[in-house]
Tab-separated table of C-alpha atoms in Angstrom:
chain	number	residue	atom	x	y	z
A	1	UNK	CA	0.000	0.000	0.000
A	2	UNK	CA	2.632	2.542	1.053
A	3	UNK	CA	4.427	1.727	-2.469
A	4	UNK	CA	0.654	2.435	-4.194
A	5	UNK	CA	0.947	5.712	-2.810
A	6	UNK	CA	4.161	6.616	-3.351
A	7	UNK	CA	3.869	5.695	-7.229
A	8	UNK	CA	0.618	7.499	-7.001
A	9	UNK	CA	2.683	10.780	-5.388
A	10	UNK	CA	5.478	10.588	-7.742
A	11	UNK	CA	3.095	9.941	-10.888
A	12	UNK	CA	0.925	12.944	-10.038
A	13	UNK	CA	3.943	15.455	-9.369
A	14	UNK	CA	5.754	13.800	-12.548
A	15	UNK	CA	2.888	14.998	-14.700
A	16	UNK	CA	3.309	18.323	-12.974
A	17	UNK	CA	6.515	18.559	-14.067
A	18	UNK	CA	6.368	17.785	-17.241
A	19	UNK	CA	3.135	19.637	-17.908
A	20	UNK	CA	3.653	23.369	-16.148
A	21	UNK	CA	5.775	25.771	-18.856
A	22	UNK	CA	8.574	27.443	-16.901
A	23	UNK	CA	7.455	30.618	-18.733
A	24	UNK	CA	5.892	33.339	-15.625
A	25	UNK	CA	3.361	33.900	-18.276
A	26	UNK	CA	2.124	30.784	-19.299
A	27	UNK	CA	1.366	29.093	-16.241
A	28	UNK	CA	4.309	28.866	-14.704
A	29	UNK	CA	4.856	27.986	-10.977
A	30	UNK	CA	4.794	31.450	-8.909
A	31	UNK	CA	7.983	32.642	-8.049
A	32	UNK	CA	9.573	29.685	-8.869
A	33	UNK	CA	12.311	31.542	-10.964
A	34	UNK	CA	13.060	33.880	-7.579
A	35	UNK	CA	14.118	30.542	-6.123
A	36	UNK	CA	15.859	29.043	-8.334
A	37	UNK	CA	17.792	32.367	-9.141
A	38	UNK	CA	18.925	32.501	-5.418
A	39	UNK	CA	19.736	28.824	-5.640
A	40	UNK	CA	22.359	29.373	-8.775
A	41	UNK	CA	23.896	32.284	-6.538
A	42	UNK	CA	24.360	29.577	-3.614
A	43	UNK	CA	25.776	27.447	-6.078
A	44	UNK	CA	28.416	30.263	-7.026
A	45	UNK	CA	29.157	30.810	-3.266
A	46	UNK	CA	29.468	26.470	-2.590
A	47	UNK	CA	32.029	26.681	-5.443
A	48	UNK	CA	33.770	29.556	-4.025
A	49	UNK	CA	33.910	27.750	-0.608
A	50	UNK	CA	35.020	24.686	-1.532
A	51	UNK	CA	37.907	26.105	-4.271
A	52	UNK	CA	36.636	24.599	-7.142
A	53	UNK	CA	35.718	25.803	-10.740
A	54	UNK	CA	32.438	27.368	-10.811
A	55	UNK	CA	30.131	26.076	-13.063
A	56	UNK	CA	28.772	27.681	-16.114
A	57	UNK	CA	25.035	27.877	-14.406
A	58	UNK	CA	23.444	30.319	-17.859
A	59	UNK	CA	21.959	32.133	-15.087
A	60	UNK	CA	21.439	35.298	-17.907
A	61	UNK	CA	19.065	32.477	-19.721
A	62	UNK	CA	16.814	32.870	-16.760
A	63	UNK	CA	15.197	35.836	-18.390
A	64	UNK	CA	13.837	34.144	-21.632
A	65	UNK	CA	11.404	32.634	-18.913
A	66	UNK	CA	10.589	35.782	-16.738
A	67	UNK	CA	8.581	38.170	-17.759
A	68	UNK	CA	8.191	39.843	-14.553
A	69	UNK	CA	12.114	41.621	-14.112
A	70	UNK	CA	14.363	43.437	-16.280
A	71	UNK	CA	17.779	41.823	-15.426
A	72	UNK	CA	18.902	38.273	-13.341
A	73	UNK	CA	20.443	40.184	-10.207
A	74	UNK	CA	16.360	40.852	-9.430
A	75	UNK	CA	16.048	37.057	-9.187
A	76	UNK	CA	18.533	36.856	-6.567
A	77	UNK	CA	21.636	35.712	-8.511
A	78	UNK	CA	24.021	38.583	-7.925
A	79	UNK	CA	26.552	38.923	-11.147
A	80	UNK	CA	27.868	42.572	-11.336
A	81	UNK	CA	28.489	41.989	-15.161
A	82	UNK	CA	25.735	40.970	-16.219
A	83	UNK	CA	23.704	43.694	-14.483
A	84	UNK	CA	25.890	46.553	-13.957
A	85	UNK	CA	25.298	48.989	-10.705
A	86	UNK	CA	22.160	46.987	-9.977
A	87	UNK	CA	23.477	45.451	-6.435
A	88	UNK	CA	24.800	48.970	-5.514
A	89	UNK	CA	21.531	50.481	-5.987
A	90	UNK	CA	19.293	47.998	-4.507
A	91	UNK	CA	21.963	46.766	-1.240
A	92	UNK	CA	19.615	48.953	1.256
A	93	UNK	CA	16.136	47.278	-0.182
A	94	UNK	CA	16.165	43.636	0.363
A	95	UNK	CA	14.759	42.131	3.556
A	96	UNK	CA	16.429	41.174	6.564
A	97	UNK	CA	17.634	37.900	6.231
A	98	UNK	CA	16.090	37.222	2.495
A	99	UNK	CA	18.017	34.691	1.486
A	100	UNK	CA	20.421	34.710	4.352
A	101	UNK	CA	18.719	32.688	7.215
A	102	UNK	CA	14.934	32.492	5.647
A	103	UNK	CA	15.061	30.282	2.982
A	104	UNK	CA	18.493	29.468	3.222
A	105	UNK	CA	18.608	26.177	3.814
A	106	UNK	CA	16.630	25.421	0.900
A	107	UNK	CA	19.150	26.956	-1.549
A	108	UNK	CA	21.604	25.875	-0.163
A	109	UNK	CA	20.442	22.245	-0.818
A	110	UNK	CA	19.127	23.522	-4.488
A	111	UNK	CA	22.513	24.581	-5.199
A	112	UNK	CA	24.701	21.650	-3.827
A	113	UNK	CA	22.324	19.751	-6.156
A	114	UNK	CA	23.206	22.316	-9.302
A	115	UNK	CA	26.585	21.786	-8.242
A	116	UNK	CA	26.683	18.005	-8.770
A	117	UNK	CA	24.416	18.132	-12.247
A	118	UNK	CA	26.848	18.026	-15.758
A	119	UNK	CA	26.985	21.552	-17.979
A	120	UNK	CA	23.884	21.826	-18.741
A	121	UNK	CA	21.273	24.393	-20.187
A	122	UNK	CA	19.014	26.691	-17.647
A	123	UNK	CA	15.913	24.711	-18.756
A	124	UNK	CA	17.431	21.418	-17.688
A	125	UNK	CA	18.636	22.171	-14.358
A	126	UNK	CA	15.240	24.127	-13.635
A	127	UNK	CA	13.539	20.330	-14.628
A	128	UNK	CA	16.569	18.764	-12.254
A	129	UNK	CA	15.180	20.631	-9.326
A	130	UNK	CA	11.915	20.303	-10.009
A	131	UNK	CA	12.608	16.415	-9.412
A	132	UNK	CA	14.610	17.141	-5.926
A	133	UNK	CA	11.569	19.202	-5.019
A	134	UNK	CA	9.758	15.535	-5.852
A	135	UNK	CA	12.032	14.075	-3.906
A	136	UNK	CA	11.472	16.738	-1.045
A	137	UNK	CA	7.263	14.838	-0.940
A	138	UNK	CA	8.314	11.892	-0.753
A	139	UNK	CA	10.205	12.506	2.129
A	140	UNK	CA	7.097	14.465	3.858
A	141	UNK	CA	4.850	11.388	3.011
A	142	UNK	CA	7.081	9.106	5.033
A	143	UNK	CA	7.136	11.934	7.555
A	144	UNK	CA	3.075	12.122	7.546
A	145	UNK	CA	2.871	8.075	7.455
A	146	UNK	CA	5.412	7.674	10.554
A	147	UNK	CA	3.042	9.922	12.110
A	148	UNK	CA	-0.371	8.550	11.771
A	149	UNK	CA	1.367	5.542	12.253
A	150	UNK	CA	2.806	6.920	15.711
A	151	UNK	CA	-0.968	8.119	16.809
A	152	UNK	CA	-3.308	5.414	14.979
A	153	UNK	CA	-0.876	2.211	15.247
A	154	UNK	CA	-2.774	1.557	12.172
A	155	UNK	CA	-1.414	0.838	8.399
A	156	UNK	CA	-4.618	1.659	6.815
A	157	UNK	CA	-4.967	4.995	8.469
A	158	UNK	CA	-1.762	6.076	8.396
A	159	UNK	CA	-1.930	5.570	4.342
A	160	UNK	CA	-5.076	7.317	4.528
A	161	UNK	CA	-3.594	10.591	6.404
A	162	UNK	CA	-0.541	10.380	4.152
A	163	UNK	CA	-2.321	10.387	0.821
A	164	UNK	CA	-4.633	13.083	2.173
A	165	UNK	CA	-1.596	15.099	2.477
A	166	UNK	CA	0.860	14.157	-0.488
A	167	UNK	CA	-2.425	13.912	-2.640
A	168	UNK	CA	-3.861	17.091	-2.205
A	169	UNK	CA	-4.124	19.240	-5.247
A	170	UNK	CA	-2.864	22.393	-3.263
A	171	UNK	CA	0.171	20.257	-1.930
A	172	UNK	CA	1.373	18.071	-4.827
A	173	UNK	CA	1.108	21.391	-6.404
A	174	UNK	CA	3.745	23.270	-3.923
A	175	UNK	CA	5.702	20.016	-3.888
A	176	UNK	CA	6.651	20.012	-7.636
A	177	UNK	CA	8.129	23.084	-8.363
A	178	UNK	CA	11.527	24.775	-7.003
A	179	UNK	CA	10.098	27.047	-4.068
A	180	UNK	CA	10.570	26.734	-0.249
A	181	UNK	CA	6.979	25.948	0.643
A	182	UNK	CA	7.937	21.983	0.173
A	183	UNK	CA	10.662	21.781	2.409
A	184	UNK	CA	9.265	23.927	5.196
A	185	UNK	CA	6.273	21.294	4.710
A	186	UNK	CA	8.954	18.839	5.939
A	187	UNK	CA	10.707	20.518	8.501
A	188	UNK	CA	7.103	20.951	10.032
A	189	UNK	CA	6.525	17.496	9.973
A	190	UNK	CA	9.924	16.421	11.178
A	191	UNK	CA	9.615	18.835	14.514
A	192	UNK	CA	5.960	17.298	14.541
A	193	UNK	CA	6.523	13.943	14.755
A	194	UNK	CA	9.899	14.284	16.827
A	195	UNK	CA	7.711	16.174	19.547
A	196	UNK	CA	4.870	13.518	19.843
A	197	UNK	CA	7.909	10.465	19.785
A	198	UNK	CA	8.963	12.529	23.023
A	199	UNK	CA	5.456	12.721	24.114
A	200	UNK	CA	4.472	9.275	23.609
A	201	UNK	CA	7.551	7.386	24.220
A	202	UNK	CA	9.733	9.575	26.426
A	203	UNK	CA	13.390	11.443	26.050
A	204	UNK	CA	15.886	10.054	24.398
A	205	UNK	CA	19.498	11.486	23.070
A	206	UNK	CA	18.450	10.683	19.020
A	207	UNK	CA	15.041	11.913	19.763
A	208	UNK	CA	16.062	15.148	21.184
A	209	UNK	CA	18.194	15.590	17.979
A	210	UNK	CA	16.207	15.371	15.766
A	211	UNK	CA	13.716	17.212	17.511
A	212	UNK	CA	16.718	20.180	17.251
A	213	UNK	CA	17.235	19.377	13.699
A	214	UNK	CA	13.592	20.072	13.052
A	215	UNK	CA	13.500	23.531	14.565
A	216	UNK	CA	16.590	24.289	12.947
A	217	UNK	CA	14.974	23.335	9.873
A	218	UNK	CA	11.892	25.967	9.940
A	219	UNK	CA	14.075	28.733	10.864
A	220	UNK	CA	16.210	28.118	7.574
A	221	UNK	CA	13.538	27.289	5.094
A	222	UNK	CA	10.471	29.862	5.573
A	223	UNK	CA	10.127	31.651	8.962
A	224	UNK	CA	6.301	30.981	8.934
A	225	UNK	CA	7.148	27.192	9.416
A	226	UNK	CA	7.963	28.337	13.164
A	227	UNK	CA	4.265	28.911	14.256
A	228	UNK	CA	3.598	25.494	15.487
A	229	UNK	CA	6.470	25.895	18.267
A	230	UNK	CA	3.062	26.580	20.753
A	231	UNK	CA	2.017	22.908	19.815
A	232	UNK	CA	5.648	21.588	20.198
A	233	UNK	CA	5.845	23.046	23.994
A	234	UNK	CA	2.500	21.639	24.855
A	235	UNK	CA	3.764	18.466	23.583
A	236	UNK	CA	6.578	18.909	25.678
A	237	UNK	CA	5.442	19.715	28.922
C-alpha cells in the first residue's frame, strides 16, 4: 500500500513537471524563478567555498522565462556583469535575512544539487530541481505516514492521512516546483513527529536531535514554518 501511494505521489507530481511551462506567463509555478535564481547564486558561493571551478550555471538564460524583471540580479543571482550597478543600488532594499537565514537552507540544498548536475542548459537544471523538489514529498509522506502511524498504530490509516496530504491538489502542487513551501512542509513534519515520539515514548538522546534538527529546519527554510512551536511546547510539557 505505502508503495501504491508513493507511485501514485510521484506519478501525479511527474505529470506536474512535465506539464507546467517554466514561462511566468504561461502558467508557470509562482515565483519559482526567484528561487531558483537565489539557488544558482548559492551554487556560485558552494564553489567559491570549496575552491573549485564554478560552473557555467546560464543564469542570464533565466530571463527568456521571466517576464516579470528586467535583469537576473532581481532574481537573486548577484553577477555585477551581467547587471551593472544593480546590487549597488538595490543593497539597502532587500529584507532582513532574504536569502540569508529564511530560505536558506533550501538553496543551499538547491545549489549543492546544481553543483553536482553536468553543464547543462538553464531549462534542464530548472527540470533537475523540479525532481529534488519531488524528492522533497516523498520525504514528507514518510514523515506524515510515521506519524499517523505513531498516533493510529494503524497501516490503513496512516496511508489514509498520508495520501490526504501528499495527494492534495494544493500540496502536490507546492511540492513540484523549485520554491521553499515543500521543504518547510517537511521541517514541520519532522519537529511534529519528533515532539509527539517525546510525548508518547519519552526522552531520548536521538530523539532530542532530531527534535533540534527540526526547529533548525523551519528557521532556515520559511520563517512561517515556526508557528507550530506553541504545539511543540504543549507536547513537551
Amino acid at each position: 500500500m505505502v508503495l501504491g501511494l508513493l507511485l501514485s505521489f510521484v506519478s501525479l507530481c511527474g505529470l506536474r513537471v512535465g506539464a507546467t511551462p517554466i514561462e511566468d506567463n504561461q502558467g508557470g509555478f509562482p515565483d519559482e524563478l526567484f528561487h531558483f535564481g537565489r539557488s544558482l547564486q548559492s551554487t556560485v558561493n558552494l564553489a567559491e567555498v570549496m575552491s573549485i571551478p564554478e560552473p557555467d550555471l546560464n543564469a542570464e538564460d533565466l530571463l527568456n522565462f521571466s517576464t516579470r524583471v528586467d535583469n537576473v540580479c532581481e532574481l537573486g543571482f548577484q553577477d555585477s556583469d551581467l547587471c551593472p550597478n544593480y546590487l549597488e543600488s538595490k543593497s539597502g532594499d532587500l529584507p532582513i535575512g532574504s536569502g540569508k537565514v529564511r530560505g536558506g537552507g533550501v538553496y543551499l540544498l538547491h545549489g549543492l544539487i546544481q553543483l553536482m548536475v553536468s553543464e547543462s542548459d538553464i531549462q534542464s537544471r530548472i527540470m533537475v530541481a523540479r525532481i529534488f523538489a519531488i524528492c522533497i514529498g516523498i520525504a514528507l509522506i514518510y514523515v506524515v505516514y510515521s506519524m499517523a502511524y505513531l498516533l493510529f498504530n494503524d497501516g490503513r490509516l496512516a496511508i489514509a492521512s498520508a495520501a490526504l496530504v501528499g495527494l492534495m491538489p494544493s500540496v502536490s502542487n507546492i511540492l513540484s516546483a523549485v520554491s521553499t513551501e515543500g521543504p518547510a512542509l517537511l521541517a514541520v513534519g519532522i519537529l511534529l513527529l519528533a515532539s509527539a515520539k517525546i510525548a508518547i515514548r519519552g526522552y531520548s538522546v536521538p530523539r532530542l536531535l532530531v527534535l533540534c534538527f527540526g526547529i533548525a529546519a523551519c528557521l532556515f527554510t520559511k520563517m512561517t514554518a515556526i508557528v507550530p512551536l506553541p504545539i511543540v511546547v504543549l507536547l513537551l510539557l
